[in-house]
PDB file of C-alpha atoms in Angstrom:
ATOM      1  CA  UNK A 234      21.882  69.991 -26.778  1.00 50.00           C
ATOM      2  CA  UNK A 235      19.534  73.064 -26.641  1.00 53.00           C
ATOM      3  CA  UNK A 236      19.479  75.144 -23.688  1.00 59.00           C
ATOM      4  CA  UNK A 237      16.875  74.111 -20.536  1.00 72.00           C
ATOM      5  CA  UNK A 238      14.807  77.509 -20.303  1.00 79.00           C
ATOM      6  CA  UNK A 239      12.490  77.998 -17.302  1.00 86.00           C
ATOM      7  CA  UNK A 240      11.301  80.339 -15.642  1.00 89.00           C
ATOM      8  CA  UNK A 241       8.966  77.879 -12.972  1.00 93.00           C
ATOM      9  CA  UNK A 242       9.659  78.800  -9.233  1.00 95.00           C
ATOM     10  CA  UNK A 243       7.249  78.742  -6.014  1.00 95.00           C
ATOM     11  CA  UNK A 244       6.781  80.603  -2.860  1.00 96.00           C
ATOM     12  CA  UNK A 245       6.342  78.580  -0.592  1.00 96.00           C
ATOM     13  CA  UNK A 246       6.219  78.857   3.637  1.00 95.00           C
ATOM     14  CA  UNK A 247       5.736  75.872   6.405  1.00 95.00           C
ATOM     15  CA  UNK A 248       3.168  75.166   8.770  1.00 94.00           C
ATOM     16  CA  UNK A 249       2.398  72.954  11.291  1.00 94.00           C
ATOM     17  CA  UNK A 250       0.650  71.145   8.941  1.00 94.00           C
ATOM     18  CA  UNK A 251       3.203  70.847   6.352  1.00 94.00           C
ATOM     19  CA  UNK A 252       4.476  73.077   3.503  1.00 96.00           C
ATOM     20  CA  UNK A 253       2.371  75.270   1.323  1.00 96.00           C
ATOM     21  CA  UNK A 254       2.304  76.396  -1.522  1.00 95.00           C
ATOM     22  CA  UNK A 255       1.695  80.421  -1.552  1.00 94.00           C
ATOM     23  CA  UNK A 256       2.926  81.490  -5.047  1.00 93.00           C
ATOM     24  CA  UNK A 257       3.488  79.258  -8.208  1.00 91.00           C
ATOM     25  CA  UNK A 258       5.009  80.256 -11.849  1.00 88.00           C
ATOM     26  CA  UNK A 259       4.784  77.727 -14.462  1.00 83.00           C
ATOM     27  CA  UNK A 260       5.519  79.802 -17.521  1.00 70.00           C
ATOM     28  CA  UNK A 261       7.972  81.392 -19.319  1.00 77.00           C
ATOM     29  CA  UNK A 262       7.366  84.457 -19.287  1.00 86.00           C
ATOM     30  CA  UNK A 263      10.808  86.501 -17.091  1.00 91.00           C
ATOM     31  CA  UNK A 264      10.629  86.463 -13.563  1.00 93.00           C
ATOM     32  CA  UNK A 265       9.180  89.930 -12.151  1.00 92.00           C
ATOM     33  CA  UNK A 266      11.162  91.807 -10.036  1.00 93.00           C
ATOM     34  CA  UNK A 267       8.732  95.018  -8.145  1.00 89.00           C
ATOM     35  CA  UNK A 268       9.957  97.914  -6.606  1.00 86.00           C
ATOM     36  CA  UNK A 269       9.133  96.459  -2.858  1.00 85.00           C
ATOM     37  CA  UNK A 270      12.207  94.120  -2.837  1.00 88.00           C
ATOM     38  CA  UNK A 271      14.305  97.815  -3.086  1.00 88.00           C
ATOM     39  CA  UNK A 272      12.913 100.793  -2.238  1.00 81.00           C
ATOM     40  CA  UNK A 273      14.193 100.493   1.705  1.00 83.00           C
ATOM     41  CA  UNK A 274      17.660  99.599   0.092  1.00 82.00           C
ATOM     42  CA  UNK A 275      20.855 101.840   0.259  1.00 79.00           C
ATOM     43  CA  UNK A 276      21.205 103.590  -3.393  1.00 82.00           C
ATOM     44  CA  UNK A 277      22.842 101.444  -6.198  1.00 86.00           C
ATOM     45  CA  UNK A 278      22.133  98.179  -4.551  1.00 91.00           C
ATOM     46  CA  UNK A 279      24.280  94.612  -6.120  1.00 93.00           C
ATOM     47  CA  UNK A 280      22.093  92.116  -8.307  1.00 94.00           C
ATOM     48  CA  UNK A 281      22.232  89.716  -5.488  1.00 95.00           C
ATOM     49  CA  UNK A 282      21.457  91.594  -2.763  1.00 94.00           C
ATOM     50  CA  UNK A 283      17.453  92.425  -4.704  1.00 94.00           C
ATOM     51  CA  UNK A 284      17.715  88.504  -5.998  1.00 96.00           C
ATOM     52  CA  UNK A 285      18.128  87.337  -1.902  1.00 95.00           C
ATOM     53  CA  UNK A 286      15.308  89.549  -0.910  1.00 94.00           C
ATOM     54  CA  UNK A 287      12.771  88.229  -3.701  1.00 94.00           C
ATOM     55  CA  UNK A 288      14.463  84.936  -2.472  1.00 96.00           C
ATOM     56  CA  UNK A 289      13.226  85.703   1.454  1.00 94.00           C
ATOM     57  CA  UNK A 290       9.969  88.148   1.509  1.00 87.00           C
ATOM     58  CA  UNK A 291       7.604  88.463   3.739  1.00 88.00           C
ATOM     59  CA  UNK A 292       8.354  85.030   5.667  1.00 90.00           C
ATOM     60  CA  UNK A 293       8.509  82.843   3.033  1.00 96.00           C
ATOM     61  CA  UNK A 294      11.115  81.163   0.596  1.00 96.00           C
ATOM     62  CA  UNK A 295      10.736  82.049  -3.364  1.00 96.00           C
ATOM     63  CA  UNK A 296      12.795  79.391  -5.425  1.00 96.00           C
ATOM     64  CA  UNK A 297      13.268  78.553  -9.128  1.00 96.00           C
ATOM     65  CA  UNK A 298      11.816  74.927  -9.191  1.00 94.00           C
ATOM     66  CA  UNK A 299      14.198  73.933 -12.298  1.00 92.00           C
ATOM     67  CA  UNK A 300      17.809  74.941 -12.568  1.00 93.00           C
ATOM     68  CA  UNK A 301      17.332  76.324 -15.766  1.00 92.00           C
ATOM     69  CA  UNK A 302      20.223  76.516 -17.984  1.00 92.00           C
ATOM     70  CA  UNK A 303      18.683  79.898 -18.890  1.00 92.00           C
ATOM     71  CA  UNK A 304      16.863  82.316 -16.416  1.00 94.00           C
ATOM     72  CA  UNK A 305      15.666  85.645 -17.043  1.00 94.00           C
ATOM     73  CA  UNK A 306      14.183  88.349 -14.822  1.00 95.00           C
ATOM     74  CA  UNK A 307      12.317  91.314 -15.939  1.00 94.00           C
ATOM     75  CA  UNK A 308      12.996  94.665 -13.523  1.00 93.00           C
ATOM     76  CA  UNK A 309       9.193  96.426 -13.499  1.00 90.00           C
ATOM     77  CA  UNK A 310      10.006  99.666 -14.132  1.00 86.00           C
ATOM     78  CA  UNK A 311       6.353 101.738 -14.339  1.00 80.00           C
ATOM     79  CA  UNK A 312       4.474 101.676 -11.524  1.00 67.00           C
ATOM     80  CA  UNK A 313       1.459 102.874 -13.313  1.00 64.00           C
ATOM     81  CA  UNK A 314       0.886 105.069 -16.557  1.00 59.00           C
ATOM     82  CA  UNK A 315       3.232 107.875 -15.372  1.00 59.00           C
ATOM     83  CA  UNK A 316       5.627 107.100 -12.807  1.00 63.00           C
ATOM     84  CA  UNK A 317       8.894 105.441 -13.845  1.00 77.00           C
ATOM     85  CA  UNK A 318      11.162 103.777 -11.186  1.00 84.00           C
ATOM     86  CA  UNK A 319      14.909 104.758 -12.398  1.00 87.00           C
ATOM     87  CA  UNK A 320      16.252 102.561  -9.742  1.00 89.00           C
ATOM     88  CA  UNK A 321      20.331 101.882 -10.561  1.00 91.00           C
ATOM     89  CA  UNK A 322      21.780  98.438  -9.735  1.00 92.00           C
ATOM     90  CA  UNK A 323      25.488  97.763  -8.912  1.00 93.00           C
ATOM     91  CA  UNK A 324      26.801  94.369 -11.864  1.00 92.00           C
ATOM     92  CA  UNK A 325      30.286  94.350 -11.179  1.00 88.00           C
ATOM     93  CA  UNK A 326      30.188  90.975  -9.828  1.00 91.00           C
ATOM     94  CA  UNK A 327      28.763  89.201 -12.542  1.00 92.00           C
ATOM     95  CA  UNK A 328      27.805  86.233 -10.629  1.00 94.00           C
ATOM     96  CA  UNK A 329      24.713  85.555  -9.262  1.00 96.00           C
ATOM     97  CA  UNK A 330      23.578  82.707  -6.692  1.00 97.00           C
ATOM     98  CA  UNK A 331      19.851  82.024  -7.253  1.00 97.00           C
ATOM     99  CA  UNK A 332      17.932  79.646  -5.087  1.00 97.00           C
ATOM    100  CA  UNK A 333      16.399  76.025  -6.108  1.00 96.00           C
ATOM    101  CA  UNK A 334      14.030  73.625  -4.501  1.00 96.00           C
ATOM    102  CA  UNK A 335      15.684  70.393  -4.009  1.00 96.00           C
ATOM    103  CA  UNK A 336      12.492  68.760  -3.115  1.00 96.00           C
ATOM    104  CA  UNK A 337       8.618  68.822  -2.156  1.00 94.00           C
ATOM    105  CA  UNK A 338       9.817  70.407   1.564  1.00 95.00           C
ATOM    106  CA  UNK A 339      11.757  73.609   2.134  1.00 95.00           C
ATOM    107  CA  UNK A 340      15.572  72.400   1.388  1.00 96.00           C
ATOM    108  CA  UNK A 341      17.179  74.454  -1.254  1.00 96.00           C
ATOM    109  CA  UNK A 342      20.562  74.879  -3.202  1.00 97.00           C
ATOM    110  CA  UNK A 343      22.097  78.310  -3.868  1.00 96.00           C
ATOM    111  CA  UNK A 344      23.371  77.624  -7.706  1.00 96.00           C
ATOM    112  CA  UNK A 345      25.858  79.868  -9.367  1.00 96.00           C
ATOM    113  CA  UNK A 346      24.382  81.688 -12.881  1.00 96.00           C
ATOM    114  CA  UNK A 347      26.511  84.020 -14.929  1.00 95.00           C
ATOM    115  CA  UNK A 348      25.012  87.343 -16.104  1.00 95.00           C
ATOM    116  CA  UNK A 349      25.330  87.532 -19.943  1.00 94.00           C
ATOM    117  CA  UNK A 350      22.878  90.280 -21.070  1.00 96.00           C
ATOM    118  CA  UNK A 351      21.458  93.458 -20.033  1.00 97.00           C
ATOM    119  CA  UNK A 352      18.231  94.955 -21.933  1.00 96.00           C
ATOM    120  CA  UNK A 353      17.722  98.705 -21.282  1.00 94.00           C
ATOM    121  CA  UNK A 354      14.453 100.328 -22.243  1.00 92.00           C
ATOM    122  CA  UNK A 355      14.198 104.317 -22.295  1.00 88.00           C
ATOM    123  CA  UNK A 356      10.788 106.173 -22.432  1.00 82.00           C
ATOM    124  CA  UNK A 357       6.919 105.679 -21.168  1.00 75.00           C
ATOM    125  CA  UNK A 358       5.073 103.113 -20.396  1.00 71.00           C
ATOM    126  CA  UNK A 359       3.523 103.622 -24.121  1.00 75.00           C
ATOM    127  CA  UNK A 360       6.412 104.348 -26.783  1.00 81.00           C
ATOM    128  CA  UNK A 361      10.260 104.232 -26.188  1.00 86.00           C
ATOM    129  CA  UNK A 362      13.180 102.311 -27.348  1.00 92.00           C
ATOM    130  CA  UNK A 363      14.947  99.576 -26.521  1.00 94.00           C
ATOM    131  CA  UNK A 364      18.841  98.615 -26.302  1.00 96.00           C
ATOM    132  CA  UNK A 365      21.150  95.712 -25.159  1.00 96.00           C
ATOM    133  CA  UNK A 366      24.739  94.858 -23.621  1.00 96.00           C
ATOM    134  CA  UNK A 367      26.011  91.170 -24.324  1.00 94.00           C
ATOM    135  CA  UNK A 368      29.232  90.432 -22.212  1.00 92.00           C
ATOM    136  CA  UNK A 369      32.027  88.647 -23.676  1.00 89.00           C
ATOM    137  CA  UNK A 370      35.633  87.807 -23.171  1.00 86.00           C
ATOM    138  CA  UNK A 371      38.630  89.814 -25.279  1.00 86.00           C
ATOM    139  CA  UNK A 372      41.516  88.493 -26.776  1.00 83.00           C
ATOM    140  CA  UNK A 373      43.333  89.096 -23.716  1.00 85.00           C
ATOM    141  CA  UNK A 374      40.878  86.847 -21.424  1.00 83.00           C
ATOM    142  CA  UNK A 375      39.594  90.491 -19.824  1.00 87.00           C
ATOM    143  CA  UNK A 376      35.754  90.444 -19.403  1.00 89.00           C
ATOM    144  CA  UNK A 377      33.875  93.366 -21.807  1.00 91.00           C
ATOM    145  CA  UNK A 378      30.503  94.419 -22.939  1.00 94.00           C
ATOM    146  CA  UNK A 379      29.118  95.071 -25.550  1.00 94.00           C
ATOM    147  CA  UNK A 380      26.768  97.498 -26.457  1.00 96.00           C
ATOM    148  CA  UNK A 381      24.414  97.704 -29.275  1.00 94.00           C
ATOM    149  CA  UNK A 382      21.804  99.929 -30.501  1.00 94.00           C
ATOM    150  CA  UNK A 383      19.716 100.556 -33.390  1.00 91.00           C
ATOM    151  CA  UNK A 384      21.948 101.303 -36.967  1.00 87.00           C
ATOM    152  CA  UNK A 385      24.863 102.071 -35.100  1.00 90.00           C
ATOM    153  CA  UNK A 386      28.941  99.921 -34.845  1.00 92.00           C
ATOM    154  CA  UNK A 387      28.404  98.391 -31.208  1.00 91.00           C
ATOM    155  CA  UNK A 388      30.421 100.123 -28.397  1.00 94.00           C
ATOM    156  CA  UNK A 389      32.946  98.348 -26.411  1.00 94.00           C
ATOM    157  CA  UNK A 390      32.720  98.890 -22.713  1.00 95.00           C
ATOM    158  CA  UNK A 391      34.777  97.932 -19.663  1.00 93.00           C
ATOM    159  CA  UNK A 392      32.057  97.724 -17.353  1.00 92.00           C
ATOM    160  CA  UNK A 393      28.404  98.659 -17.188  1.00 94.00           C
ATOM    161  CA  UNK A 394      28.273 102.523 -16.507  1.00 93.00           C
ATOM    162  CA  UNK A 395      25.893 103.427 -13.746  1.00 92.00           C
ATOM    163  CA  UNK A 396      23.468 105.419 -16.349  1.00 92.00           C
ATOM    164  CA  UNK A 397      22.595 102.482 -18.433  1.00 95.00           C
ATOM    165  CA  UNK A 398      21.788 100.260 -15.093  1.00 93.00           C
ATOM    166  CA  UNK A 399      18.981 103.263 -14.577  1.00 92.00           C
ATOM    167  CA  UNK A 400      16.673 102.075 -17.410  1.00 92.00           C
ATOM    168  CA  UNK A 401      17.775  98.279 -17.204  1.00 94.00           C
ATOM    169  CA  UNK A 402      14.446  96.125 -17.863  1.00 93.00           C
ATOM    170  CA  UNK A 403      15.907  92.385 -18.617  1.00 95.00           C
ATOM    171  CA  UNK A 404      18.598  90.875 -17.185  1.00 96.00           C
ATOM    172  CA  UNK A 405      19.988  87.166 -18.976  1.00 95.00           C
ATOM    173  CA  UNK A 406      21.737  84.851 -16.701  1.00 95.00           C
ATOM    174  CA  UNK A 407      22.947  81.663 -17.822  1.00 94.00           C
ATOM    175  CA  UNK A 408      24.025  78.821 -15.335  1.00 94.00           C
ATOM    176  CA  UNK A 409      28.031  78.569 -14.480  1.00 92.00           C
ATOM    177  CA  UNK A 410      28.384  74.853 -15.477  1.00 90.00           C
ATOM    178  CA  UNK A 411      26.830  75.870 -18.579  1.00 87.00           C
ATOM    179  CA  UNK A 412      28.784  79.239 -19.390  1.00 85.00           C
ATOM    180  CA  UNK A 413      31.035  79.441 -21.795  1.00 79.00           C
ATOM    181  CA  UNK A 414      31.926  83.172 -22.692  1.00 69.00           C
ATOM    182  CA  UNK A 415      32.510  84.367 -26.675  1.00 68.00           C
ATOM    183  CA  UNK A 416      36.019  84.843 -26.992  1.00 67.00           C
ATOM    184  CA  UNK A 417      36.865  87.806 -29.326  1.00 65.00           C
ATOM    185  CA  UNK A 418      39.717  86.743 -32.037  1.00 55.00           C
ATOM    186  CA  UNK A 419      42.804  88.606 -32.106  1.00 54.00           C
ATOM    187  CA  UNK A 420      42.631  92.117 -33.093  1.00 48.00           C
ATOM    188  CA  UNK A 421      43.205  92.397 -36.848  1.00 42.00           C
ATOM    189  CA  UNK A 422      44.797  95.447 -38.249  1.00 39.00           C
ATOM    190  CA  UNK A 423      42.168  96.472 -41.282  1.00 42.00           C
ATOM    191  CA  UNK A 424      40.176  98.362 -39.086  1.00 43.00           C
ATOM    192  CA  UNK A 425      36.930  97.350 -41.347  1.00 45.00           C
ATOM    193  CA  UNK A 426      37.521  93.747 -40.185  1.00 46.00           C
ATOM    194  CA  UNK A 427      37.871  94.865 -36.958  1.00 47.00           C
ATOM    195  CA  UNK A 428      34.264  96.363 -36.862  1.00 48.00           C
ATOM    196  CA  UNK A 429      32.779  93.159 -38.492  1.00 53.00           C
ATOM    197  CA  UNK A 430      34.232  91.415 -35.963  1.00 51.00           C
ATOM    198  CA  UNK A 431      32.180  93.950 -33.114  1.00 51.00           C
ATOM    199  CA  UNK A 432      29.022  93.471 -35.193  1.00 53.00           C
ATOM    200  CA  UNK A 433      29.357  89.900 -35.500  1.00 57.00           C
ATOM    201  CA  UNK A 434      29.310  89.509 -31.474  1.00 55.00           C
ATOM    202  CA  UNK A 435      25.928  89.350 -30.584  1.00 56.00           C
ATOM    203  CA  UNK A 436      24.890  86.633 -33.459  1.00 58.00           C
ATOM    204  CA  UNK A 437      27.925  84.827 -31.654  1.00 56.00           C
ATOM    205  CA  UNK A 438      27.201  85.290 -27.988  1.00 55.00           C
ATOM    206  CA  UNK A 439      23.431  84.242 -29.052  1.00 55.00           C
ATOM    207  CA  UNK A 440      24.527  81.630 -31.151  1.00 57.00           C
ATOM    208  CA  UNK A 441      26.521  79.619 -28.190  1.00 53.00           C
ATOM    209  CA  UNK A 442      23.664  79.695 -26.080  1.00 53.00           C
ATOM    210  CA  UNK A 443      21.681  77.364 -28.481  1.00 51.00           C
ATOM    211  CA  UNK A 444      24.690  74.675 -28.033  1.00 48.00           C
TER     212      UNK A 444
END
């Protein structure tokens, strides 16, 4: 069954005269994150903690209207032609409780998503490059990333280094009941298989999520 992808979610805040509708996303596109929901923050703040302030802003309740299978949120990173907000964000819990709408009113469910991918863009608002981390499980159930970038073997890493979180544009989360991490085979001992197996992991991690 292919994934449910939606990015629909409203803002929404109650009156006397019943609930309204202040904000309402029915496309596709990620959903933006702006510099408001951290700039008051203490440095390096979690995932969750910027997610639960787009969540409650400004008196009012932002909620995915779907629980997507698939949810993406883009971090807006230029403020204008030549400022660049190098904000870092702290992923080493890689779970993430986003908010749905249960109904027409104001009742909401916090649902567990997994993040799966990191996209990291470097340079101005005009030219620059791009790069990506997928996560994925070893052989020895221990949770990894990995890194690619352009014509080059994709780096293993044990967790996302702070640098890399400092240019992070896109981050993938996929629901928990829907998660089901790429599992590395067992090391082999050519050490060419061994890097077809590293290149292979994106195609693979991508690949599951169309299941």
């Amino acid at each position: 069954m292919a994934p449910n992808w939606s990015q629909a979610y409203q803002r929404r805040f109650l009156t006397d005269a019943g609930v309204v509708i202040a904000e309402e996303n029915k496309g596709y596109a990620p959903i933006l994150l702006h510099a408001d929901l951290w700039q008051d923050l203490v440095l390096n703040p979690s995932f969750q903690t910027v997610i639960d302030r787009w969540t409650q802003i400004n008196g009012m309740t932002t909620a995915l209207t779907i629980a997507s299978t698939l949810v993406c949120f883009q971090v807006c990173r230029f403020q204008n032609m030549q400022q660049n907000d190098d904000t870092s964000f702290d992923f080493a819990s890689l779970t993430a409780y986003l908010t749905v709408f249960i109904n027409a009113c104001m009742d909401t469910a916090r649902i567990p998503y997994r993040v799966v991918a990191l996209v990291s863009y470097t340079g101005d608002s005009l030219h620059g490059h791009y790069t990506c981390a997928i996560s994925y499980t070893n052989s020895f159930g221990e949770d990894r990333w990995l890194y690619h970038d352009d014509n080059k073997v994709p780096q293993v890493w044990q967790i996302i280094p702070e640098w890399y979180t400092w240019t992070v544009t896109h981050v993938w989360l996929v629901r928990h009941d829907r998660f089901a991490s790429w599992m590395e085979p067992s090391t082999p001992s050519e050490p060419s298989a061994h890097s077809d197996i590293r290149a292979m992991a994106l195609e693979r991690v991508l690949s599951s999520l169309q299941t």
